[in-house]
Amino acid sequence: MSESNHLPDVNRLSIISAVIILAYALVPFVQIPTQTLAIRFPWVVFDFTLDFGSIVSILVAILAAFGSDWLIQSHPKKGEHSVIQHGLIPALTAWVIGVPLSFLEVGIEWWVVVALGGLLLVFVLVAEYLVVDPNSPSHLPASLGLTVISFALFLVLAIALHSSGVRLFIIFPTLTVTLFFLIARSIYLRTSGDWNWFWSAAIAFFVGQIVLGLHYLPLRPLSFGLSIVGIAYPLTLFVISYRENKRGPSLFLEPTIMFIFLGLMAIFTNG
């Protein structure tokens, strides 16, 4: 097998996936008292409630990020790739797996979510490995897959935050900062190495203002998430098309289609 089609080390991939899935599988069988963390300032007090499931979600997200970096260390063309570069989407994936698990009772549906989440995590880890080499024939499909999955995970994150009823001071920075890195990563993947921080920050800031407005509207969580993604994803596609030197109708075609499609979904799901 040539280096351009090099596949990830199966042993490392299995260890990372198994440890994360095992951590989630242990959650229903371990009970610890809920802890309240208070951060006090002279003018305000922030209270955070932590249970065992929340702690596990944080730990597995960190584990997935560093596990992805460990997996990529075995790539023959790893170069100077960083944890932030290849760890964000796996970390978000590992965290999102725990979102439905926190609402479901332990049963067949719970285990199905664990199994499907594990498959999704494996796919993301393999895709992150394949995009290391821009000359690989697998680079383009892996990049497209990671871009779509990253925004789908961001949609789940937005829905989870809105449905949980957390305060705006948590929702706004969480969504804005996460979106900034996802956009930068998406542009980097589609343009083969262009970290366009300016456009990433501009889109994240603009969408952040939309989040501020939508937070006070009577929107359902799904409609709230679709509205945000329906703006962020088309804008990202527009920047990617522009950086790929597309001009004329082709520059606006894909972003416009996705804007209309996601916008209609946001409207209909709020009815």
PDB file of C-alpha atoms in Angstrom:
ATOM      1  CA  MET A   1       0.000   0.000   0.000  1.00  0.00           C
ATOM      2  CA  SER A   2       1.349   3.419  -0.941  1.00  0.00           C
ATOM      3  CA  GLU A   3       1.820   6.182   1.566  1.00  0.00           C
ATOM      4  CA  SER A   4      -0.805   8.306  -0.184  1.00  0.00           C
ATOM      5  CA  ASN A   5      -3.391   5.659   0.748  1.00  0.00           C
ATOM      6  CA  HIS A   6      -1.999   4.960   4.215  1.00  0.00           C
ATOM      7  CA  LEU A   7      -4.649   3.871   6.730  1.00  0.00           C
ATOM      8  CA  PRO A   8      -4.619   4.541  10.498  1.00  0.00           C
ATOM      9  CA  ASP A   9      -3.086   2.122  12.948  1.00  0.00           C
ATOM     10  CA  VAL A  10      -5.893  -0.277  13.894  1.00  0.00           C
ATOM     11  CA  ASN A  11      -4.586  -0.847  17.416  1.00  0.00           C
ATOM     12  CA  ARG A  12      -4.475   2.862  18.255  1.00  0.00           C
ATOM     13  CA  LEU A  13      -7.872   3.453  16.669  1.00  0.00           C
ATOM     14  CA  SER A  14      -9.398   0.575  18.630  1.00  0.00           C
ATOM     15  CA  ILE A  15      -7.920   1.743  21.944  1.00  0.00           C
ATOM     16  CA  ILE A  16      -9.194   5.314  21.551  1.00  0.00           C
ATOM     17  CA  SER A  17     -12.698   4.265  20.507  1.00  0.00           C
ATOM     18  CA  ALA A  18     -13.004   1.500  23.100  1.00  0.00           C
ATOM     19  CA  VAL A  19     -11.955   3.709  26.027  1.00  0.00           C
ATOM     20  CA  ILE A  20     -14.438   6.442  25.089  1.00  0.00           C
ATOM     21  CA  ILE A  21     -17.344   4.045  24.565  1.00  0.00           C
ATOM     22  CA  LEU A  22     -16.473   2.197  27.778  1.00  0.00           C
ATOM     23  CA  ALA A  23     -16.506   5.486  29.688  1.00  0.00           C
ATOM     24  CA  TYR A  24     -20.047   6.222  28.479  1.00  0.00           C
ATOM     25  CA  ALA A  25     -21.157   2.627  29.117  1.00  0.00           C
ATOM     26  CA  LEU A  26     -20.154   2.964  32.771  1.00  0.00           C
ATOM     27  CA  VAL A  27     -22.213   6.124  33.395  1.00  0.00           C
ATOM     28  CA  PRO A  28     -25.515   4.360  34.301  1.00  0.00           C
ATOM     29  CA  PHE A  29     -23.733   2.122  36.800  1.00  0.00           C
ATOM     30  CA  VAL A  30     -21.815   4.803  38.698  1.00  0.00           C
ATOM     31  CA  GLN A  31     -23.655   7.199  40.967  1.00  0.00           C
ATOM     32  CA  ILE A  32     -21.990  10.171  42.642  1.00  0.00           C
ATOM     33  CA  PRO A  33     -23.634  13.177  44.310  1.00  0.00           C
ATOM     34  CA  THR A  34     -24.299  16.170  42.097  1.00  0.00           C
ATOM     35  CA  GLN A  35     -21.848  18.972  42.747  1.00  0.00           C
ATOM     36  CA  THR A  36     -22.552  22.685  42.425  1.00  0.00           C
ATOM     37  CA  LEU A  37     -19.649  24.878  41.400  1.00  0.00           C
ATOM     38  CA  ALA A  38     -20.010  28.588  42.173  1.00  0.00           C
ATOM     39  CA  ILE A  39     -17.788  31.244  40.625  1.00  0.00           C
ATOM     40  CA  ARG A  40     -18.245  34.498  42.501  1.00  0.00           C
ATOM     41  CA  PHE A  41     -17.526  37.999  41.281  1.00  0.00           C
ATOM     42  CA  PRO A  42     -18.350  41.261  43.093  1.00  0.00           C
ATOM     43  CA  TRP A  43     -21.291  41.936  40.784  1.00  0.00           C
ATOM     44  CA  VAL A  44     -22.530  38.420  39.837  1.00  0.00           C
ATOM     45  CA  VAL A  45     -22.391  34.753  40.835  1.00  0.00           C
ATOM     46  CA  PHE A  46     -22.197  31.939  38.266  1.00  0.00           C
ATOM     47  CA  ASP A  47     -23.510  28.546  39.406  1.00  0.00           C
ATOM     48  CA  PHE A  48     -22.633  25.372  37.494  1.00  0.00           C
ATOM     49  CA  THR A  49     -24.153  21.966  38.284  1.00  0.00           C
ATOM     50  CA  LEU A  50     -21.939  18.961  37.613  1.00  0.00           C
ATOM     51  CA  ASP A  51     -23.065  15.335  37.720  1.00  0.00           C
ATOM     52  CA  PHE A  52     -21.126  12.216  36.785  1.00  0.00           C
ATOM     53  CA  GLY A  53     -22.409  12.269  33.201  1.00  0.00           C
ATOM     54  CA  SER A  54     -21.267  15.861  32.693  1.00  0.00           C
ATOM     55  CA  ILE A  55     -17.820  15.079  34.069  1.00  0.00           C
ATOM     56  CA  VAL A  56     -17.500  12.029  31.801  1.00  0.00           C
ATOM     57  CA  SER A  57     -18.537  14.112  28.753  1.00  0.00           C
ATOM     58  CA  ILE A  58     -15.813  16.653  29.473  1.00  0.00           C
ATOM     59  CA  LEU A  59     -13.178  13.982  30.069  1.00  0.00           C
ATOM     60  CA  VAL A  60     -14.004  11.966  26.927  1.00  0.00           C
ATOM     61  CA  ALA A  61     -13.917  15.138  24.823  1.00  0.00           C
ATOM     62  CA  ILE A  62     -10.396  15.857  26.059  1.00  0.00           C
ATOM     63  CA  LEU A  63      -9.462  12.207  25.554  1.00  0.00           C
ATOM     64  CA  ALA A  64     -10.788  12.231  21.986  1.00  0.00           C
ATOM     65  CA  ALA A  65      -8.778  15.359  21.135  1.00  0.00           C
ATOM     66  CA  PHE A  66      -5.492  13.964  22.388  1.00  0.00           C
ATOM     67  CA  GLY A  67      -6.362  10.503  21.098  1.00  0.00           C
ATOM     68  CA  SER A  68      -6.779  11.919  17.604  1.00  0.00           C
ATOM     69  CA  ASP A  69      -3.363  13.547  17.896  1.00  0.00           C
ATOM     70  CA  TRP A  70      -1.875  10.231  19.099  1.00  0.00           C
ATOM     71  CA  LEU A  71      -3.430   8.434  16.128  1.00  0.00           C
ATOM     72  CA  ILE A  72      -2.043  10.968  13.657  1.00  0.00           C
ATOM     73  CA  GLN A  73       1.445  10.617  15.116  1.00  0.00           C
ATOM     74  CA  SER A  74       1.644   7.276  13.280  1.00  0.00           C
ATOM     75  CA  HIS A  75       1.026   8.949   9.890  1.00  0.00           C
ATOM     76  CA  PRO A  76       4.138   8.983   7.658  1.00  0.00           C
ATOM     77  CA  LYS A  77       3.398  12.594   6.659  1.00  0.00           C
ATOM     78  CA  LYS A  78       2.254  13.958  10.002  1.00  0.00           C
ATOM     79  CA  GLY A  79       4.443  17.087   9.760  1.00  0.00           C
ATOM     80  CA  GLU A  80       3.548  19.803  12.275  1.00  0.00           C
ATOM     81  CA  HIS A  81      -0.122  19.019  12.640  1.00  0.00           C
ATOM     82  CA  SER A  82      -1.473  20.163  16.032  1.00  0.00           C
ATOM     83  CA  VAL A  83      -4.005  18.928  18.561  1.00  0.00           C
ATOM     84  CA  ILE A  84      -6.270  21.916  17.867  1.00  0.00           C
ATOM     85  CA  GLN A  85      -6.163  21.210  14.150  1.00  0.00           C
ATOM     86  CA  HIS A  86      -7.173  17.553  14.365  1.00  0.00           C
ATOM     87  CA  GLY A  87      -8.695  17.343  17.839  1.00  0.00           C
ATOM     88  CA  LEU A  88     -11.650  19.740  17.696  1.00  0.00           C
ATOM     89  CA  ILE A  89     -14.082  17.626  15.654  1.00  0.00           C
ATOM     90  CA  PRO A  90     -13.273  14.341  17.479  1.00  0.00           C
ATOM     91  CA  ALA A  91     -13.702  16.153  20.818  1.00  0.00           C
ATOM     92  CA  LEU A  92     -17.035  17.611  19.719  1.00  0.00           C
ATOM     93  CA  THR A  93     -18.111  14.187  18.451  1.00  0.00           C
ATOM     94  CA  ALA A  94     -17.237  12.490  21.735  1.00  0.00           C
ATOM     95  CA  TRP A  95     -19.110  15.172  23.679  1.00  0.00           C
ATOM     96  CA  VAL A  96     -22.209  15.030  21.463  1.00  0.00           C
ATOM     97  CA  ILE A  97     -22.492  11.259  21.954  1.00  0.00           C
ATOM     98  CA  GLY A  98     -23.323  11.957  25.585  1.00  0.00           C
ATOM     99  CA  VAL A  99     -26.119  14.438  24.806  1.00  0.00           C
ATOM    100  CA  PRO A 100     -28.875  11.919  23.931  1.00  0.00           C
ATOM    101  CA  LEU A 101     -27.559   9.472  26.544  1.00  0.00           C
ATOM    102  CA  SER A 102     -28.362  11.989  29.283  1.00  0.00           C
ATOM    103  CA  PHE A 103     -32.046  12.038  28.257  1.00  0.00           C
ATOM    104  CA  LEU A 104     -32.639   8.337  27.547  1.00  0.00           C
ATOM    105  CA  GLU A 105     -33.390   5.578  30.024  1.00  0.00           C
ATOM    106  CA  VAL A 106     -31.005   2.648  29.927  1.00  0.00           C
ATOM    107  CA  GLY A 107     -32.467   0.184  27.440  1.00  0.00           C
ATOM    108  CA  ILE A 108     -32.240  -0.894  23.829  1.00  0.00           C
ATOM    109  CA  GLU A 109     -32.435   2.708  22.564  1.00  0.00           C
ATOM    110  CA  TRP A 110     -29.634   3.753  24.924  1.00  0.00           C
ATOM    111  CA  TRP A 111     -27.320   1.014  23.672  1.00  0.00           C
ATOM    112  CA  VAL A 112     -28.205   1.760  20.045  1.00  0.00           C
ATOM    113  CA  VAL A 113     -27.124   5.378  20.587  1.00  0.00           C
ATOM    114  CA  VAL A 114     -23.866   4.177  22.156  1.00  0.00           C
ATOM    115  CA  ALA A 115     -23.190   1.874  19.191  1.00  0.00           C
ATOM    116  CA  LEU A 116     -24.027   4.478  16.544  1.00  0.00           C
ATOM    117  CA  GLY A 117     -22.017   7.097  18.415  1.00  0.00           C
ATOM    118  CA  GLY A 118     -19.049   4.759  18.459  1.00  0.00           C
ATOM    119  CA  LEU A 119     -19.297   4.213  14.691  1.00  0.00           C
ATOM    120  CA  LEU A 120     -19.495   7.963  14.116  1.00  0.00           C
ATOM    121  CA  LEU A 121     -16.442   8.523  16.306  1.00  0.00           C
ATOM    122  CA  VAL A 122     -14.461   5.902  14.383  1.00  0.00           C
ATOM    123  CA  PHE A 123     -15.424   7.536  11.084  1.00  0.00           C
ATOM    124  CA  VAL A 124     -14.320  10.962  12.327  1.00  0.00           C
ATOM    125  CA  LEU A 125     -10.993   9.642  13.601  1.00  0.00           C
ATOM    126  CA  VAL A 126     -10.303   7.836  10.314  1.00  0.00           C
ATOM    127  CA  ALA A 127     -11.298  10.931   8.321  1.00  0.00           C
ATOM    128  CA  GLU A 128      -8.989  13.131  10.406  1.00  0.00           C
ATOM    129  CA  TYR A 129      -6.174  10.692   9.654  1.00  0.00           C
ATOM    130  CA  LEU A 130      -6.884  10.668   5.914  1.00  0.00           C
ATOM    131  CA  VAL A 131      -6.898  14.456   5.532  1.00  0.00           C
ATOM    132  CA  VAL A 132      -3.328  14.722   6.854  1.00  0.00           C
ATOM    133  CA  ASP A 133      -1.981  14.051   3.354  1.00  0.00           C
ATOM    134  CA  PRO A 134      -3.468  16.589   0.887  1.00  0.00           C
ATOM    135  CA  ASN A 135      -2.216  14.506  -2.056  1.00  0.00           C
ATOM    136  CA  SER A 136      -4.127  11.417  -0.996  1.00  0.00           C
ATOM    137  CA  PRO A 137      -7.114  10.438  -3.206  1.00  0.00           C
ATOM    138  CA  SER A 138      -9.093  10.074   0.021  1.00  0.00           C
ATOM    139  CA  HIS A 139      -8.444  13.669   1.072  1.00  0.00           C
ATOM    140  CA  LEU A 140     -11.388  15.302  -0.731  1.00  0.00           C
ATOM    141  CA  PRO A 141     -14.153  12.887   0.372  1.00  0.00           C
ATOM    142  CA  ALA A 142     -12.762  12.839   3.913  1.00  0.00           C
ATOM    143  CA  SER A 143     -12.686  16.667   3.968  1.00  0.00           C
ATOM    144  CA  LEU A 144     -16.265  16.903   2.738  1.00  0.00           C
ATOM    145  CA  GLY A 145     -17.372  14.356   5.309  1.00  0.00           C
ATOM    146  CA  LEU A 146     -15.664  16.179   8.168  1.00  0.00           C
ATOM    147  CA  THR A 147     -17.170  19.518   7.122  1.00  0.00           C
ATOM    148  CA  VAL A 148     -20.714  18.145   7.028  1.00  0.00           C
ATOM    149  CA  ILE A 149     -20.287  16.234  10.286  1.00  0.00           C
ATOM    150  CA  SER A 150     -18.766  19.241  12.070  1.00  0.00           C
ATOM    151  CA  PHE A 151     -21.785  21.439  11.291  1.00  0.00           C
ATOM    152  CA  ALA A 152     -24.185  18.601  12.141  1.00  0.00           C
ATOM    153  CA  LEU A 153     -22.465  18.301  15.520  1.00  0.00           C
ATOM    154  CA  PHE A 154     -22.645  22.070  15.945  1.00  0.00           C
ATOM    155  CA  LEU A 155     -26.395  21.804  15.289  1.00  0.00           C
ATOM    156  CA  VAL A 156     -26.695  19.223  18.071  1.00  0.00           C
ATOM    157  CA  LEU A 157     -24.656  21.467  20.376  1.00  0.00           C
ATOM    158  CA  ALA A 158     -26.927  24.462  19.698  1.00  0.00           C
ATOM    159  CA  ILE A 159     -30.066  22.378  20.246  1.00  0.00           C
ATOM    160  CA  ALA A 160     -28.706  20.906  23.477  1.00  0.00           C
ATOM    161  CA  LEU A 161     -27.732  24.290  24.908  1.00  0.00           C
ATOM    162  CA  HIS A 162     -31.049  25.895  24.018  1.00  0.00           C
ATOM    163  CA  SER A 163     -33.166  23.008  25.323  1.00  0.00           C
ATOM    164  CA  SER A 164     -31.210  22.816  28.588  1.00  0.00           C
ATOM    165  CA  GLY A 165     -32.215  26.368  29.462  1.00  0.00           C
ATOM    166  CA  VAL A 166     -28.692  27.553  30.307  1.00  0.00           C
ATOM    167  CA  ARG A 167     -28.018  31.265  30.560  1.00  0.00           C
ATOM    168  CA  LEU A 168     -27.000  33.417  27.610  1.00  0.00           C
ATOM    169  CA  PHE A 169     -23.568  34.083  29.111  1.00  0.00           C
ATOM    170  CA  ILE A 170     -22.815  30.377  28.527  1.00  0.00           C
ATOM    171  CA  ILE A 171     -24.587  29.882  25.183  1.00  0.00           C
ATOM    172  CA  PHE A 172     -23.058  32.897  23.443  1.00  0.00           C
ATOM    173  CA  PRO A 173     -19.327  32.220  24.014  1.00  0.00           C
ATOM    174  CA  THR A 174     -19.734  28.447  23.651  1.00  0.00           C
ATOM    175  CA  LEU A 175     -21.410  28.663  20.240  1.00  0.00           C
ATOM    176  CA  THR A 176     -19.299  31.555  18.978  1.00  0.00           C
ATOM    177  CA  VAL A 177     -15.905  30.106  19.903  1.00  0.00           C
ATOM    178  CA  THR A 178     -16.832  26.609  18.697  1.00  0.00           C
ATOM    179  CA  LEU A 179     -18.124  28.006  15.417  1.00  0.00           C
ATOM    180  CA  PHE A 180     -14.951  30.031  14.906  1.00  0.00           C
ATOM    181  CA  PHE A 181     -12.771  26.925  15.045  1.00  0.00           C
ATOM    182  CA  LEU A 182     -15.180  24.842  12.938  1.00  0.00           C
ATOM    183  CA  ILE A 183     -15.245  27.456  10.181  1.00  0.00           C
ATOM    184  CA  ALA A 184     -11.471  27.844  10.214  1.00  0.00           C
ATOM    185  CA  ARG A 185     -11.093  24.068  10.066  1.00  0.00           C
ATOM    186  CA  SER A 186     -13.611  23.746   7.220  1.00  0.00           C
ATOM    187  CA  ILE A 187     -11.884  26.436   5.151  1.00  0.00           C
ATOM    188  CA  TYR A 188      -8.515  24.811   5.828  1.00  0.00           C
ATOM    189  CA  LEU A 189      -9.752  21.414   4.653  1.00  0.00           C
ATOM    190  CA  ARG A 190     -11.427  22.620   1.478  1.00  0.00           C
ATOM    191  CA  THR A 191      -8.602  24.960   0.445  1.00  0.00           C
ATOM    192  CA  SER A 192      -5.744  22.565   1.320  1.00  0.00           C
ATOM    193  CA  GLY A 193      -4.044  24.573   4.029  1.00  0.00           C
ATOM    194  CA  ASP A 194      -5.499  28.093   4.133  1.00  0.00           C
ATOM    195  CA  TRP A 195      -6.100  29.138   7.754  1.00  0.00           C
ATOM    196  CA  ASN A 196      -8.316  32.131   7.040  1.00  0.00           C
ATOM    197  CA  TRP A 197      -8.686  33.542  10.531  1.00  0.00           C
ATOM    198  CA  PHE A 198     -10.197  36.823   9.341  1.00  0.00           C
ATOM    199  CA  TRP A 199     -13.204  35.285   7.610  1.00  0.00           C
ATOM    200  CA  SER A 200     -13.616  32.711  10.382  1.00  0.00           C
ATOM    201  CA  ALA A 201     -13.748  35.436  13.031  1.00  0.00           C
ATOM    202  CA  ALA A 202     -16.036  37.627  10.915  1.00  0.00           C
ATOM    203  CA  ILE A 203     -18.590  34.855  10.331  1.00  0.00           C
ATOM    204  CA  ALA A 204     -18.449  33.686  13.960  1.00  0.00           C
ATOM    205  CA  PHE A 205     -18.952  37.248  15.221  1.00  0.00           C
ATOM    206  CA  PHE A 206     -21.859  37.863  12.829  1.00  0.00           C
ATOM    207  CA  VAL A 207     -23.573  34.594  13.736  1.00  0.00           C
ATOM    208  CA  GLY A 208     -22.949  35.385  17.405  1.00  0.00           C
ATOM    209  CA  GLN A 209     -25.080  38.498  17.036  1.00  0.00           C
ATOM    210  CA  ILE A 210     -27.804  36.331  15.509  1.00  0.00           C
ATOM    211  CA  VAL A 211     -27.561  34.028  18.524  1.00  0.00           C
ATOM    212  CA  LEU A 212     -28.125  37.016  20.838  1.00  0.00           C
ATOM    213  CA  GLY A 213     -31.312  37.917  19.004  1.00  0.00           C
ATOM    214  CA  LEU A 214     -32.692  34.403  18.566  1.00  0.00           C
ATOM    215  CA  HIS A 215     -32.142  33.565  22.223  1.00  0.00           C
ATOM    216  CA  TYR A 216     -35.020  35.832  23.267  1.00  0.00           C
ATOM    217  CA  LEU A 217     -37.439  34.651  20.576  1.00  0.00           C
ATOM    218  CA  PRO A 218     -39.985  31.871  21.255  1.00  0.00           C
ATOM    219  CA  LEU A 219     -38.185  29.318  19.091  1.00  0.00           C
ATOM    220  CA  ARG A 220     -38.091  25.582  19.583  1.00  0.00           C
ATOM    221  CA  PRO A 221     -34.596  24.157  20.147  1.00  0.00           C
ATOM    222  CA  LEU A 222     -34.497  22.476  16.723  1.00  0.00           C
ATOM    223  CA  SER A 223     -35.602  25.649  14.948  1.00  0.00           C
ATOM    224  CA  PHE A 224     -33.069  27.659  16.984  1.00  0.00           C
ATOM    225  CA  GLY A 225     -30.230  25.357  15.926  1.00  0.00           C
ATOM    226  CA  LEU A 226     -31.305  25.202  12.289  1.00  0.00           C
ATOM    227  CA  SER A 227     -31.543  28.994  12.115  1.00  0.00           C
ATOM    228  CA  ILE A 228     -27.956  29.377  13.311  1.00  0.00           C
ATOM    229  CA  VAL A 229     -26.545  26.636  11.082  1.00  0.00           C
ATOM    230  CA  GLY A 230     -28.667  27.948   8.196  1.00  0.00           C
ATOM    231  CA  ILE A 231     -26.654  31.168   8.340  1.00  0.00           C
ATOM    232  CA  ALA A 232     -23.224  29.890   9.385  1.00  0.00           C
ATOM    233  CA  TYR A 233     -22.948  26.993   6.926  1.00  0.00           C
ATOM    234  CA  PRO A 234     -23.913  28.932   3.748  1.00  0.00           C
ATOM    235  CA  LEU A 235     -21.540  31.763   4.698  1.00  0.00           C
ATOM    236  CA  THR A 236     -18.745  29.215   5.161  1.00  0.00           C
ATOM    237  CA  LEU A 237     -19.533  27.671   1.778  1.00  0.00           C
ATOM    238  CA  PHE A 238     -19.453  31.134   0.206  1.00  0.00           C
ATOM    239  CA  VAL A 239     -15.983  31.867   1.608  1.00  0.00           C
ATOM    240  CA  ILE A 240     -14.746  28.447   0.478  1.00  0.00           C
ATOM    241  CA  SER A 241     -16.102  29.007  -3.040  1.00  0.00           C
ATOM    242  CA  TYR A 242     -14.495  32.447  -3.156  1.00  0.00           C
ATOM    243  CA  ARG A 243     -11.128  31.080  -1.980  1.00  0.00           C
ATOM    244  CA  GLU A 244     -11.407  28.397  -4.664  1.00  0.00           C
ATOM    245  CA  ASN A 245     -11.633  31.229  -7.240  1.00  0.00           C
ATOM    246  CA  LYS A 246     -15.208  30.525  -8.206  1.00  0.00           C
ATOM    247  CA  ARG A 247     -16.951  33.504  -9.744  1.00  0.00           C
ATOM    248  CA  GLY A 248     -20.346  34.304 -11.191  1.00  0.00           C
ATOM    249  CA  PRO A 249     -23.373  32.076 -10.487  1.00  0.00           C
ATOM    250  CA  SER A 250     -21.189  29.191  -9.275  1.00  0.00           C
ATOM    251  CA  LEU A 251     -20.005  31.375  -6.398  1.00  0.00           C
ATOM    252  CA  PHE A 252     -23.532  31.744  -5.007  1.00  0.00           C
ATOM    253  CA  LEU A 253     -25.198  28.497  -6.126  1.00  0.00           C
ATOM    254  CA  GLU A 254     -24.248  26.118  -3.303  1.00  0.00           C
ATOM    255  CA  PRO A 255     -24.540  28.682  -0.465  1.00  0.00           C
ATOM    256  CA  THR A 256     -27.942  29.875  -1.728  1.00  0.00           C
ATOM    257  CA  ILE A 257     -29.342  26.341  -1.992  1.00  0.00           C
ATOM    258  CA  MET A 258     -28.226  25.477   1.535  1.00  0.00           C
ATOM    259  CA  PHE A 259     -29.537  28.791   2.930  1.00  0.00           C
ATOM    260  CA  ILE A 260     -32.989  28.225   1.433  1.00  0.00           C
ATOM    261  CA  PHE A 261     -33.094  24.555   2.452  1.00  0.00           C
ATOM    262  CA  LEU A 262     -32.014  25.092   6.053  1.00  0.00           C
ATOM    263  CA  GLY A 263     -34.120  28.251   6.378  1.00  0.00           C
ATOM    264  CA  LEU A 264     -37.267  26.410   5.300  1.00  0.00           C
ATOM    265  CA  MET A 265     -36.476  23.591   7.720  1.00  0.00           C
ATOM    266  CA  ALA A 266     -36.084  26.127  10.552  1.00  0.00           C
ATOM    267  CA  ILE A 267     -39.482  27.660   9.702  1.00  0.00           C
ATOM    268  CA  PHE A 268     -41.376  24.385   9.390  1.00  0.00           C
ATOM    269  CA  THR A 269     -39.895  22.846  12.549  1.00  0.00           C
ATOM    270  CA  ASN A 270     -41.081  25.831  14.596  1.00  0.00           C
ATOM    271  CA  GLY A 271     -44.663  25.525  13.445  1.00  0.00           C
TER     272      GLY A 271
END
